[in-house]
Amino acid sequence: MVDLAYCVPVDSWEIPDRHRQRVQLRDHTCRFPGCTRRSTRCDLDHAIEHDRGGPTCPCNRVPLCRRHHRAKTFSLWRYVTVQPGHYLWLSPHGRHFHVGPRGTRALDPPRRPDPDDHPPDDTA
């Protein structure tokens, strides 16, 4: 049996197979909002970057498919780990999403309709 709570860091950037297995068992898919790519086909991102002191351990690794790993690295998408397996994402447009074991949930209230925004008048 694999203890998913076991979190002992290693002194390298490379992730050992035992850590990879724990992350994949905890997070079954890419943890980007709405993505369903299996975690076995994902990169494992350091939530807190290794060169900024982030440990190489299961609680600091997050599966992201290559596309979403690049979006996080090269665009304004950002996330924080609320607790292992639960992530709070911020989109480039300021929207917030919780991604966890039950999938993705938008946390922002729906946008209220603009009272000055009327549909075109088709009676003419």
C-alpha positions in Angstrom: 0.0 0.0 0.0 1.2 3.5 -0.9 0.9 6.2 1.8 -0.2 9.3 -0.2 0.6 11.5 2.8 4.2 10.5 2.9 6.2 13.5 2.0 10.0 13.3 2.4 11.9 15.6 0.1 15.0 14.6 -1.9 18.0 16.9 -2.5 17.7 17.0 -6.3 15.5 18.6 -9.0 14.7 15.2 -10.5 11.8 13.4 -9.0 12.2 9.7 -7.8 9.8 7.1 -9.2 8.3 6.6 -5.7 7.3 10.3 -5.6 5.9 10.3 -9.1 3.7 7.3 -8.2 2.3 9.1 -5.1 1.5 12.3 -7.2 -0.2 10.3 -9.9 -2.3 8.3 -7.4 -3.3 11.6 -5.6 -4.0 13.6 -8.8 -5.4 11.5 -11.5 -5.4 14.2 -14.2 -3.6 17.3 -15.2 -4.5 19.9 -12.5 -5.1 22.8 -15.0 -8.7 23.9 -14.8 -10.9 21.7 -16.9 -8.1 19.4 -18.3 -8.7 15.7 -18.3 -5.3 14.4 -19.5 -4.2 11.5 -17.3 -1.5 12.3 -14.8 0.6 9.5 -16.1 1.0 11.5 -19.3 1.9 14.8 -17.5 5.0 16.7 -16.5 5.4 17.1 -12.7 5.7 20.8 -12.0 7.3 22.2 -8.8 4.5 24.3 -7.3 7.2 26.4 -5.5 10.1 26.5 -8.0 13.1 24.5 -7.1 15.5 27.4 -7.7 13.4 29.4 -5.2 13.8 26.8 -2.4 10.8 24.6 -3.4 11.4 21.1 -2.2 11.3 18.1 -4.5 8.7 16.0 -2.7 5.1 14.9 -3.6 3.5 17.7 -1.7 5.3 20.3 -3.9 4.7 18.5 -7.3 1.7 19.0 -9.5 0.9 17.1 -12.7 0.4 19.4 -15.7 0.2 18.2 -19.2 2.9 19.8 -21.5 0.5 22.4 -22.9 -0.7 23.6 -19.5 2.8 23.4 -18.0 3.9 25.8 -20.8 0.9 28.0 -20.1 1.8 28.3 -16.5 5.5 28.9 -17.3 5.2 31.3 -20.2 1.8 33.1 -19.7 0.0 34.8 -16.8 -1.7 31.6 -15.5 -0.7 31.1 -11.9 -1.7 28.6 -9.1 -1.0 27.9 -5.5 -1.3 24.6 -3.7 -4.0 25.0 -1.0 -3.2 21.6 0.3 -1.8 18.6 -1.6 -4.4 17.7 -4.2 -6.2 21.1 -4.1 -5.1 24.0 -6.3 -6.3 27.6 -6.6 -5.7 28.9 -10.1 -5.8 32.5 -11.3 -6.4 33.1 -15.0 -4.8 35.9 -17.0 -8.2 37.6 -16.9 -8.5 37.5 -13.1 -10.8 34.5 -12.8 -10.3 32.0 -10.0 -10.7 28.3 -10.1 -10.4 25.5 -7.6 -9.1 22.2 -9.0 -9.3 19.2 -6.7 -10.4 15.6 -6.6 -14.0 16.5 -7.8 -12.7 18.4 -10.8 -12.8 22.2 -11.5 -15.0 24.7 -9.9 -15.1 28.4 -10.9 -15.0 30.5 -7.8 -15.9 33.9 -9.3 -19.6 34.9 -9.3 -21.2 34.9 -12.7 -20.9 38.2 -14.5 -24.0 40.3 -14.1 -25.6 41.5 -17.4 -24.9 45.1 -18.3 -28.2 47.0 -18.1 -27.1 49.2 -21.0 -26.3 46.1 -23.2 -29.5 45.5 -25.2 -30.0 42.9 -28.0 -30.4 44.5 -31.4 -33.9 45.5 -32.3 -35.3 43.2 -35.0 -38.5 45.1 -35.6 -37.1 47.5 -38.1 
